[in-house]
PDB file of C-alpha atoms in Angstrom:
ATOM      1  CA  MET A   3     161.031  80.820  58.355  1.00 44.00           C
ATOM      2  CA  THR A   4     158.037  78.463  58.282  1.00 45.00           C
ATOM      3  CA  PHE A   5     157.889  74.868  59.491  1.00 44.00           C
ATOM      4  CA  GLU A   6     155.457  72.093  60.288  1.00 50.00           C
ATOM      5  CA  ALA A   7     154.668  71.076  63.859  1.00 45.00           C
ATOM      6  CA  GLU A   8     156.251  67.667  63.253  1.00 48.00           C
ATOM      7  CA  GLN A   9     159.590  69.391  62.539  1.00 49.00           C
ATOM      8  CA  LEU A  10     159.813  70.694  66.105  1.00 49.00           C
ATOM      9  CA  GLY A  11     162.719  69.130  67.971  1.00 48.00           C
ATOM     10  CA  GLU A  12     164.328  67.935  64.716  1.00 56.00           C
ATOM     11  CA  SER A  13     166.456  70.968  63.769  1.00 66.00           C
ATOM     12  CA  GLY A  14     169.455  70.241  66.024  1.00 75.00           C
ATOM     13  CA  PRO A  15     171.871  68.975  63.315  1.00 83.00           C
ATOM     14  CA  GLU A  16     170.999  71.847  60.951  1.00 81.00           C
ATOM     15  CA  LEU A  17     171.527  74.400  63.722  1.00 82.00           C
ATOM     16  CA  ALA A  18     174.894  72.859  64.705  1.00 85.00           C
ATOM     17  CA  SER A  19     176.056  72.938  61.090  1.00 86.00           C
ATOM     18  CA  LEU A  20     174.991  76.563  60.623  1.00 84.00           C
ATOM     19  CA  LEU A  21     176.775  77.748  63.778  1.00 86.00           C
ATOM     20  CA  ARG A  22     179.940  75.899  62.795  1.00 88.00           C
ATOM     21  CA  GLU A  23     179.788  77.434  59.292  1.00 87.00           C
ATOM     22  CA  LEU A  24     179.302  80.936  60.718  1.00 86.00           C
ATOM     23  CA  ARG A  25     182.304  80.557  63.022  1.00 89.00           C
ATOM     24  CA  LYS A  26     184.547  79.442  60.177  1.00 90.00           C
ATOM     25  CA  ARG A  27     183.244  82.257  57.966  1.00 87.00           C
ATOM     26  CA  ALA A  28     184.145  84.731  60.739  1.00 87.00           C
ATOM     27  CA  GLY A  29     187.695  83.298  60.870  1.00 89.00           C
ATOM     28  CA  LEU A  30     187.480  82.419  64.569  1.00 87.00           C
ATOM     29  CA  SER A  31     188.801  79.343  66.314  1.00 90.00           C
ATOM     30  CA  GLY A  32     186.628  77.491  68.798  1.00 87.00           C
ATOM     31  CA  ASP A  33     188.797  78.867  71.615  1.00 91.00           C
ATOM     32  CA  ARG A  34     188.384  82.493  70.525  1.00 89.00           C
ATOM     33  CA  LEU A  35     184.624  82.127  70.071  1.00 89.00           C
ATOM     34  CA  ALA A  36     184.329  80.508  73.498  1.00 86.00           C
ATOM     35  CA  ALA A  37     186.201  83.408  75.088  1.00 90.00           C
ATOM     36  CA  ARG A  38     183.929  85.969  73.393  1.00 88.00           C
ATOM     37  CA  CYS A  39     180.823  84.128  74.599  1.00 84.00           C
ATOM     38  CA  ASN A  40     182.135  83.397  78.090  1.00 84.00           C
ATOM     39  CA  MET A  41     181.676  79.674  77.415  1.00 84.00           C
ATOM     40  CA  SER A  42     184.068  76.778  77.680  1.00 89.00           C
ATOM     41  CA  GLN A  43     185.703  75.615  74.458  1.00 88.00           C
ATOM     42  CA  SER A  44     184.335  72.132  75.097  1.00 89.00           C
ATOM     43  CA  LYS A  45     180.772  73.482  75.222  1.00 87.00           C
ATOM     44  CA  VAL A  46     181.226  75.306  71.917  1.00 87.00           C
ATOM     45  CA  SER A  47     182.595  72.103  70.421  1.00 90.00           C
ATOM     46  CA  ARG A  48     179.654  70.030  71.700  1.00 89.00           C
ATOM     47  CA  ILE A  49     177.183  72.575  70.299  1.00 86.00           C
ATOM     48  CA  GLU A  50     178.854  72.572  66.867  1.00 86.00           C
ATOM     49  CA  ASN A  51     178.973  68.765  66.811  1.00 88.00           C
ATOM     50  CA  GLY A  52     175.316  68.437  67.776  1.00 83.00           C
ATOM     51  CA  GLN A  53     176.145  66.747  71.077  1.00 83.00           C
ATOM     52  CA  THR A  54     174.585  69.521  73.204  1.00 80.00           C
ATOM     53  CA  ARG A  55     171.277  71.225  72.525  1.00 78.00           C
ATOM     54  CA  PRO A  56     172.007  74.976  72.920  1.00 79.00           C
ATOM     55  CA  SER A  57     169.464  77.224  74.577  1.00 73.00           C
ATOM     56  CA  LEU A  58     168.204  80.328  72.793  1.00 71.00           C
ATOM     57  CA  VAL A  59     170.421  82.403  75.109  1.00 74.00           C
ATOM     58  CA  ASP A  60     173.489  80.362  74.057  1.00 81.00           C
ATOM     59  CA  VAL A  61     172.653  80.822  70.381  1.00 80.00           C
ATOM     60  CA  GLU A  62     172.111  84.571  70.780  1.00 82.00           C
ATOM     61  CA  ALA A  63     175.497  84.916  72.526  1.00 84.00           C
ATOM     62  CA  ILE A  64     177.258  83.021  69.732  1.00 86.00           C
ATOM     63  CA  LEU A  65     175.528  85.044  67.007  1.00 85.00           C
ATOM     64  CA  ARG A  66     176.499  88.327  68.679  1.00 85.00           C
ATOM     65  CA  ALA A  67     180.103  87.173  69.019  1.00 85.00           C
ATOM     66  CA  LEU A  68     180.207  86.218  65.343  1.00 83.00           C
ATOM     67  CA  GLU A  69     178.517  89.439  64.200  1.00 87.00           C
ATOM     68  CA  ALA A  70     176.329  87.305  61.956  1.00 84.00           C
ATOM     69  CA  PRO A  71     174.266  89.028  59.229  1.00 86.00           C
ATOM     70  CA  PRO A  72     170.592  89.662  60.117  1.00 84.00           C
ATOM     71  CA  GLU A  73     169.177  87.043  57.753  1.00 85.00           C
ATOM     72  CA  LEU A  74     171.343  84.300  59.281  1.00 82.00           C
ATOM     73  CA  VAL A  75     170.573  85.520  62.799  1.00 80.00           C
ATOM     74  CA  ALA A  76     166.878  85.061  62.012  1.00 82.00           C
ATOM     75  CA  LYS A  77     167.475  81.594  60.572  1.00 83.00           C
ATOM     76  CA  ALA A  78     169.642  80.411  63.480  1.00 79.00           C
ATOM     77  CA  SER A  79     167.201  81.809  66.043  1.00 77.00           C
ATOM     78  CA  ALA A  80     164.296  79.991  64.372  1.00 78.00           C
ATOM     79  CA  LEU A  81     166.271  76.739  64.290  1.00 81.00           C
ATOM     80  CA  ALA A  82     167.164  77.149  67.982  1.00 76.00           C
ATOM     81  CA  ARG A  83     163.518  77.681  68.902  1.00 76.00           C
ATOM     82  CA  MET A  84     162.573  74.566  66.938  1.00 78.00           C
ATOM     83  CA  ALA A  85     165.354  72.520  68.549  1.00 76.00           C
ATOM     84  CA  ASN A  86     164.116  73.442  72.021  1.00 74.00           C
ATOM     85  CA  THR A  87     160.447  72.756  71.288  1.00 78.00           C
ATOM     86  CA  GLU A  88     158.995  69.346  70.528  1.00 79.00           C
ATOM     87  CA  TRP A  89     155.470  68.450  69.421  1.00 78.00           C
ATOM     88  CA  ARG A  90     154.012  64.997  70.047  1.00 74.00           C
ATOM     89  CA  ASN A  91     150.641  64.510  68.409  1.00 73.00           C
ATOM     90  CA  LEU A  92     148.158  62.121  69.940  1.00 67.00           C
ATOM     91  CA  ARG A  93     148.133  59.856  66.895  1.00 66.00           C
ATOM     92  CA  GLU A  94     151.889  59.341  67.188  1.00 66.00           C
ATOM     93  CA  LEU A  95     151.649  58.655  70.924  1.00 63.00           C
ATOM     94  CA  ARG A  96     148.967  56.034  70.292  1.00 62.00           C
ATOM     95  CA  ARG A  97     150.985  54.480  67.478  1.00 61.00           C
ATOM     96  CA  LYS A  98     153.988  54.047  69.784  1.00 62.00           C
ATOM     97  CA  GLY A  99     151.714  52.738  72.514  1.00 60.00           C
ATOM     98  CA  LEU A 100     150.418  54.490  75.610  1.00 60.00           C
ATOM     99  CA  GLY A 101     152.509  52.122  77.721  1.00 58.00           C
ATOM    100  CA  THR A 102     155.641  53.563  76.083  1.00 67.00           C
ATOM    101  CA  ARG A 103     154.480  57.028  77.100  1.00 69.00           C
ATOM    102  CA  GLN A 104     154.254  55.883  80.724  1.00 72.00           C
ATOM    103  CA  ALA A 105     157.831  54.600  80.547  1.00 75.00           C
ATOM    104  CA  GLU A 106     158.982  57.995  79.239  1.00 76.00           C
ATOM    105  CA  LEU A 107     157.209  59.797  82.080  1.00 78.00           C
ATOM    106  CA  LYS A 108     158.706  57.404  84.610  1.00 79.00           C
ATOM    107  CA  GLY A 109     162.163  58.258  83.277  1.00 82.00           C
ATOM    108  CA  LEU A 110     161.477  62.004  83.544  1.00 80.00           C
ATOM    109  CA  GLU A 111     160.291  61.594  87.130  1.00 86.00           C
ATOM    110  CA  ALA A 112     163.322  59.497  88.048  1.00 86.00           C
ATOM    111  CA  SER A 113     165.739  62.151  86.744  1.00 86.00           C
ATOM    112  CA  SER A 114     163.954  65.123  88.370  1.00 91.00           C
ATOM    113  CA  THR A 115     163.991  66.414  91.947  1.00 94.00           C
ATOM    114  CA  HIS A 116     161.044  68.837  92.102  1.00 97.00           C
ATOM    115  CA  MET A 117     158.027  68.298  89.885  1.00 96.00           C
ATOM    116  CA  ARG A 118     155.184  70.800  89.617  1.00 97.00           C
ATOM    117  CA  TYR A 119     151.831  69.839  88.098  1.00 97.00           C
ATOM    118  CA  PHE A 120     149.103  72.291  87.139  1.00 98.00           C
ATOM    119  CA  LEU A 121     145.943  70.240  86.528  1.00 97.00           C
ATOM    120  CA  LEU A 122     143.185  72.133  84.792  1.00 96.00           C
ATOM    121  CA  SER A 123     140.513  69.551  84.020  1.00 94.00           C
ATOM    122  CA  MET A 124     141.467  66.080  85.319  1.00 95.00           C
ATOM    123  CA  ILE A 125     143.470  64.364  88.046  1.00 97.00           C
ATOM    124  CA  THR A 126     146.886  63.097  87.027  1.00 95.00           C
ATOM    125  CA  GLY A 127     147.670  59.379  87.096  1.00 93.00           C
ATOM    126  CA  LEU A 128     150.137  59.855  89.964  1.00 95.00           C
ATOM    127  CA  LEU A 129     147.230  60.784  92.260  1.00 97.00           C
ATOM    128  CA  ALA A 130     144.486  58.626  90.760  1.00 96.00           C
ATOM    129  CA  THR A 131     142.683  55.598  92.132  1.00 97.00           C
ATOM    130  CA  PRO A 132     142.726  52.457  89.924  1.00 95.00           C
ATOM    131  CA  GLU A 133     139.098  53.059  88.918  1.00 96.00           C
ATOM    132  CA  TYR A 134     139.835  56.668  87.953  1.00 96.00           C
ATOM    133  CA  VAL A 135     142.883  55.558  85.926  1.00 94.00           C
ATOM    134  CA  ARG A 136     140.849  53.023  83.950  1.00 93.00           C
ATOM    135  CA  ALA A 137     138.026  55.501  83.329  1.00 93.00           C
ATOM    136  CA  SER A 138     140.444  58.212  82.164  1.00 90.00           C
ATOM    137  CA  LEU A 139     141.725  55.866  79.451  1.00 88.00           C
ATOM    138  CA  ALA A 140     138.344  54.479  78.396  1.00 85.00           C
ATOM    139  CA  HIS A 141     138.021  56.840  75.406  1.00 80.00           C
ATOM    140  CA  SER A 142     141.191  55.508  73.746  1.00 75.00           C
ATOM    141  CA  PRO A 143     140.718  53.104  70.811  1.00 70.00           C
ATOM    142  CA  ALA A 144     144.055  51.450  71.629  1.00 70.00           C
ATOM    143  CA  ASP A 145     144.767  48.734  74.204  1.00 68.00           C
ATOM    144  CA  THR A 146     145.159  50.651  77.477  1.00 77.00           C
ATOM    145  CA  SER A 147     146.056  47.805  79.843  1.00 82.00           C
ATOM    146  CA  LYS A 148     149.793  48.580  79.788  1.00 82.00           C
ATOM    147  CA  ALA A 149     149.145  52.297  80.152  1.00 82.00           C
ATOM    148  CA  ALA A 150     146.901  51.731  83.175  1.00 86.00           C
ATOM    149  CA  ALA A 151     149.475  49.456  84.781  1.00 88.00           C
ATOM    150  CA  GLY A 152     152.198  52.020  84.049  1.00 86.00           C
ATOM    151  CA  LYS A 153     150.229  54.848  85.645  1.00 88.00           C
ATOM    152  CA  LEU A 154     149.677  52.843  88.827  1.00 91.00           C
ATOM    153  CA  GLU A 155     153.286  51.654  88.944  1.00 91.00           C
ATOM    154  CA  ARG A 156     154.549  55.246  88.675  1.00 91.00           C
ATOM    155  CA  GLN A 157     152.719  56.174  91.897  1.00 94.00           C
ATOM    156  CA  ALA A 158     155.458  54.522  93.968  1.00 94.00           C
ATOM    157  CA  ILE A 159     157.690  57.545  93.343  1.00 94.00           C
ATOM    158  CA  LEU A 160     155.440  59.676  95.566  1.00 96.00           C
ATOM    159  CA  TYR A 161     156.918  57.841  98.555  1.00 96.00           C
ATOM    160  CA  ASP A 162     160.512  58.698  97.589  1.00 96.00           C
ATOM    161  CA  VAL A 163     161.267  61.489 100.074  1.00 96.00           C
ATOM    162  CA  SER A 164     164.241  62.653  97.986  1.00 96.00           C
ATOM    163  CA  LYS A 165     161.650  63.977  95.504  1.00 96.00           C
ATOM    164  CA  GLN A 166     159.366  66.992  95.909  1.00 97.00           C
ATOM    165  CA  PHE A 167     155.933  67.160  94.288  1.00 98.00           C
ATOM    166  CA  THR A 168     153.585  70.133  94.076  1.00 98.00           C
ATOM    167  CA  PHE A 169     150.164  69.503  92.553  1.00 98.00           C
ATOM    168  CA  LEU A 170     147.776  72.377  91.855  1.00 98.00           C
ATOM    169  CA  LEU A 171     144.266  71.307  90.844  1.00 98.00           C
ATOM    170  CA  THR A 172     141.312  73.439  89.858  1.00 97.00           C
ATOM    171  CA  GLU A 173     137.983  72.575  91.435  1.00 98.00           C
ATOM    172  CA  GLN A 174     136.917  71.434  87.986  1.00 97.00           C
ATOM    173  CA  ALA A 175     139.772  68.911  87.854  1.00 97.00           C
ATOM    174  CA  VAL A 176     138.780  67.470  91.239  1.00 98.00           C
ATOM    175  CA  ARG A 177     135.015  67.338  90.634  1.00 97.00           C
ATOM    176  CA  TRP A 178     134.794  66.503  86.922  1.00 96.00           C
ATOM    177  CA  PRO A 179     132.662  63.310  86.745  1.00 95.00           C
ATOM    178  CA  VAL A 180     135.196  60.978  85.149  1.00 95.00           C
ATOM    179  CA  VAL A 181     133.815  58.182  87.351  1.00 96.00           C
ATOM    180  CA  SER A 182     130.583  57.574  89.280  1.00 97.00           C
ATOM    181  CA  PRO A 183     129.808  59.849  92.262  1.00 97.00           C
ATOM    182  CA  LEU A 184     130.833  57.202  94.809  1.00 98.00           C
ATOM    183  CA  ALA A 185     134.099  56.483  92.973  1.00 97.00           C
ATOM    184  CA  LEU A 186     134.751  60.212  92.717  1.00 98.00           C
ATOM    185  CA  ALA A 187     134.272  60.555  96.479  1.00 98.00           C
ATOM    186  CA  GLU A 188     136.872  57.815  96.959  1.00 98.00           C
ATOM    187  CA  GLN A 189     139.199  59.692  94.615  1.00 98.00           C
ATOM    188  CA  MET A 190     138.794  62.840  96.705  1.00 98.00           C
ATOM    189  CA  ASP A 191     139.549  60.837  99.849  1.00 98.00           C
ATOM    190  CA  ARG A 192     142.758  59.640  98.211  1.00 97.00           C
ATOM    191  CA  LEU A 193     143.820  63.215  97.469  1.00 98.00           C
ATOM    192  CA  SER A 194     143.220  64.090 101.103  1.00 98.00           C
ATOM    193  CA  SER A 195     145.266  61.118 102.277  1.00 98.00           C
ATOM    194  CA  LEU A 196     148.180  61.864  99.948  1.00 98.00           C
ATOM    195  CA  SER A 197     148.269  65.469 101.166  1.00 98.00           C
ATOM    196  CA  PHE A 198     149.731  64.197 104.453  1.00 98.00           C
ATOM    197  CA  LEU A 199     152.913  62.925 102.735  1.00 98.00           C
ATOM    198  CA  PRO A 200     155.793  65.227 103.751  1.00 97.00           C
ATOM    199  CA  ASN A 201     157.147  65.625 100.215  1.00 98.00           C
ATOM    200  CA  VAL A 202     153.775  65.938  98.451  1.00 98.00           C
ATOM    201  CA  HIS A 203     152.034  69.320  98.412  1.00 98.00           C
ATOM    202  CA  ILE A 204     148.502  69.316  97.023  1.00 98.00           C
ATOM    203  CA  GLY A 205     146.580  72.516  96.509  1.00 98.00           C
ATOM    204  CA  VAL A 206     143.149  73.207  95.040  1.00 98.00           C
ATOM    205  CA  ILE A 207     141.852  76.408  93.443  1.00 98.00           C
ATOM    206  CA  PRO A 208     138.095  76.668  94.060  1.00 97.00           C
ATOM    207  CA  VAL A 209     135.776  78.018  91.380  1.00 96.00           C
ATOM    208  CA  GLY A 210     135.395  81.775  91.812  1.00 94.00           C
ATOM    209  CA  THR A 211     138.966  82.318  93.009  1.00 95.00           C
ATOM    210  CA  ALA A 212     140.639  85.255  91.304  1.00 94.00           C
ATOM    211  CA  THR A 213     143.873  84.150  89.617  1.00 95.00           C
ATOM    212  CA  PRO A 214     146.628  86.265  88.007  1.00 93.00           C
ATOM    213  CA  ARG A 215     145.645  84.945  84.587  1.00 91.00           C
ATOM    214  CA  ALA A 216     143.104  82.591  83.063  1.00 91.00           C
ATOM    215  CA  PRO A 217     144.675  79.114  82.764  1.00 91.00           C
ATOM    216  CA  LEU A 218     144.439  77.520  79.333  1.00 91.00           C
ATOM    217  CA  ASN A 219     146.278  74.200  79.624  1.00 93.00           C
ATOM    218  CA  THR A 220     147.456  71.483  81.938  1.00 95.00           C
ATOM    219  CA  PHE A 221     151.251  71.601  82.269  1.00 96.00           C
ATOM    220  CA  THR A 222     154.088  69.959  84.203  1.00 95.00           C
ATOM    221  CA  ILE A 223     157.455  71.491  85.120  1.00 96.00           C
ATOM    222  CA  TYR A 224     160.410  69.195  85.786  1.00 94.00           C
ATOM    223  CA  ASP A 225     162.915  71.047  88.001  1.00 94.00           C
ATOM    224  CA  ALA A 226     163.845  74.180  86.039  1.00 88.00           C
ATOM    225  CA  SER A 227     164.794  72.357  82.869  1.00 85.00           C
ATOM    226  CA  LEU A 228     161.703  71.173  80.996  1.00 89.00           C
ATOM    227  CA  VAL A 229     157.972  71.867  80.630  1.00 92.00           C
ATOM    228  CA  THR A 230     155.329  69.629  79.081  1.00 90.00           C
ATOM    229  CA  ILE A 231     151.995  71.143  78.020  1.00 92.00           C
ATOM    230  CA  GLU A 232     148.986  68.921  77.380  1.00 88.00           C
ATOM    231  CA  THR A 233     146.392  69.718  74.731  1.00 85.00           C
ATOM    232  CA  SER A 234     143.533  67.709  73.260  1.00 81.00           C
ATOM    233  CA  ALA A 235     145.629  67.053  70.127  1.00 80.00           C
ATOM    234  CA  GLY A 236     148.925  66.108  71.779  1.00 80.00           C
ATOM    235  CA  SER A 237     151.668  67.571  73.932  1.00 83.00           C
ATOM    236  CA  LEU A 238     154.363  70.231  73.637  1.00 84.00           C
ATOM    237  CA  VAL A 239     157.786  69.841  75.233  1.00 85.00           C
ATOM    238  CA  LEU A 240     159.652  73.096  75.969  1.00 87.00           C
ATOM    239  CA  ARG A 241     163.323  73.033  76.939  1.00 84.00           C
ATOM    240  CA  ASP A 242     164.403  76.645  76.547  1.00 84.00           C
ATOM    241  CA  GLY A 243     165.178  78.260  79.885  1.00 84.00           C
ATOM    242  CA  ARG A 244     163.031  81.319  79.255  1.00 85.00           C
ATOM    243  CA  ASP A 245     159.993  79.173  78.477  1.00 90.00           C
ATOM    244  CA  VAL A 246     160.582  77.215  81.674  1.00 92.00           C
ATOM    245  CA  GLN A 247     160.926  80.393  83.750  1.00 94.00           C
ATOM    246  CA  THR A 248     157.691  81.766  82.262  1.00 95.00           C
ATOM    247  CA  HIS A 249     155.832  78.660  83.389  1.00 96.00           C
ATOM    248  CA  LEU A 250     157.475  78.672  86.817  1.00 97.00           C
ATOM    249  CA  LYS A 251     156.227  82.238  87.288  1.00 97.00           C
ATOM    250  CA  GLU A 252     152.734  81.279  86.095  1.00 97.00           C
ATOM    251  CA  PHE A 253     152.696  78.281  88.452  1.00 98.00           C
ATOM    252  CA  ALA A 254     153.776  80.441  91.405  1.00 97.00           C
ATOM    253  CA  GLY A 255     150.873  82.793  90.702  1.00 97.00           C
ATOM    254  CA  TYR A 256     148.357  79.955  90.827  1.00 97.00           C
ATOM    255  CA  GLU A 257     150.034  78.507  93.937  1.00 97.00           C
ATOM    256  CA  GLU A 258     149.322  81.720  95.858  1.00 97.00           C
ATOM    257  CA  CYS A 259     145.601  81.264  95.114  1.00 96.00           C
ATOM    258  CA  ALA A 260     145.313  77.617  96.200  1.00 98.00           C
ATOM    259  CA  LEU A 261     144.081  76.014  99.416  1.00 98.00           C
ATOM    260  CA  PHE A 262     146.534  73.656 101.146  1.00 98.00           C
ATOM    261  CA  GLY A 263     146.673  71.541 104.298  1.00 97.00           C
ATOM    262  CA  GLU A 264     143.596  71.589 106.553  1.00 98.00           C
ATOM    263  CA  GLU A 265     141.791  74.050 104.290  1.00 98.00           C
ATOM    264  CA  LEU A 266     142.307  71.686 101.352  1.00 98.00           C
ATOM    265  CA  ARG A 267     141.149  68.647 103.321  1.00 98.00           C
ATOM    266  CA  ALA A 268     138.064  70.460 104.600  1.00 98.00           C
ATOM    267  CA  ARG A 269     137.067  71.425 101.070  1.00 98.00           C
ATOM    268  CA  LEU A 270     137.687  67.877  99.776  1.00 98.00           C
ATOM    269  CA  ALA A 271     135.577  66.460 102.621  1.00 98.00           C
ATOM    270  CA  GLU A 272     132.744  68.831 101.671  1.00 97.00           C
ATOM    271  CA  TRP A 273     132.867  67.795  97.999  1.00 98.00           C
ATOM    272  CA  SER A 274     133.223  64.119  98.892  1.00 97.00           C
ATOM    273  CA  ALA A 275     130.137  64.285 101.130  1.00 97.00           C
ATOM    274  CA  ALA A 276     128.207  65.911  98.283  1.00 97.00           C
ATOM    275  CA  CYS A 277     129.158  63.015  95.988  1.00 96.00           C
ATOM    276  CA  ARG A 278     128.045  60.415  98.550  1.00 95.00           C
ATOM    277  CA  ALA A 279     124.763  62.241  99.062  1.00 92.00           C
TER     278      ALA A 279
END
C-alpha cells in the first residue's frame, strides 16, 4: 500500500470503517470481539466510530480475533501506521504561522509531565536567550515576531516543579555559532544557571564521546505517549507505543554518555571562556 507523506495522520476514518466492516463480516458483536481482544466493549466502539486512535498493537489484536484474510490484514496495518504517524512539512507550518506552532507546543507541554529533548545541532527555545531565539528564526521568510514571543513565553513552564525536563545536547548544539561569540557565551551561562533548577536536568555529550548509535535527528518525547522528530524539511509526529519506546531506549543510551551537574557546568564554563577570549 503506497501513500504520500501528506496522507499521514489522515487515515483514521478509513481504518475505523474497515475494522467495523471486518467485525460484521466475521459475524461478531462488539461485546464478543472485545472479549476476544481483552478490551472493553466501549473501547472497541470508540475505535470503530473513529473516536479513539488505535495503536498498532490494538489493531493487530483485533485482526487476530477476527481471523482477517492476509490482504486485509496488510491494508489495516498500513492504515494504522499512517493514523499513528503525522508529517508536517515546513511550508505548511509557515503557512499556518510559526506563532501557531508555538501555541501547539505550549499545549503539548501543558498536558505532559516528563519531557525529554535530544538536541543534535541547536539549543531549543525553552533554554534559549532572547538573542539566540531571534537569531534562530532569522532565516525564515515569514514574520517571526509572534514565534519569538511564543518561544520566550513558553520558558515559564520550566519553573513548574510538577513537570520534569531532561535536555540532552551534543557539544555541537551548544557551540554552534548561531549568535556572536559573546552572545553564545551568555547562552552557555544560561544553560549552566538553568541546570540548578530541581526539575530540569541538562546534560551535554562532548565531541569524541562514544555513543550506542550515531544520532541522526533532534527529537522530543512527551511522557510515553508521543514523539516529535525534527528534520530540515518538517517534523514527524509518532504516536504508536512501539515507536515511543524505541525513542525512549535511544534517549536512555545517550543519557548514559552525557555530563551532568558540576561536570556539565565545568565544561560549559570552559567553552564560555573560549568564546569570550
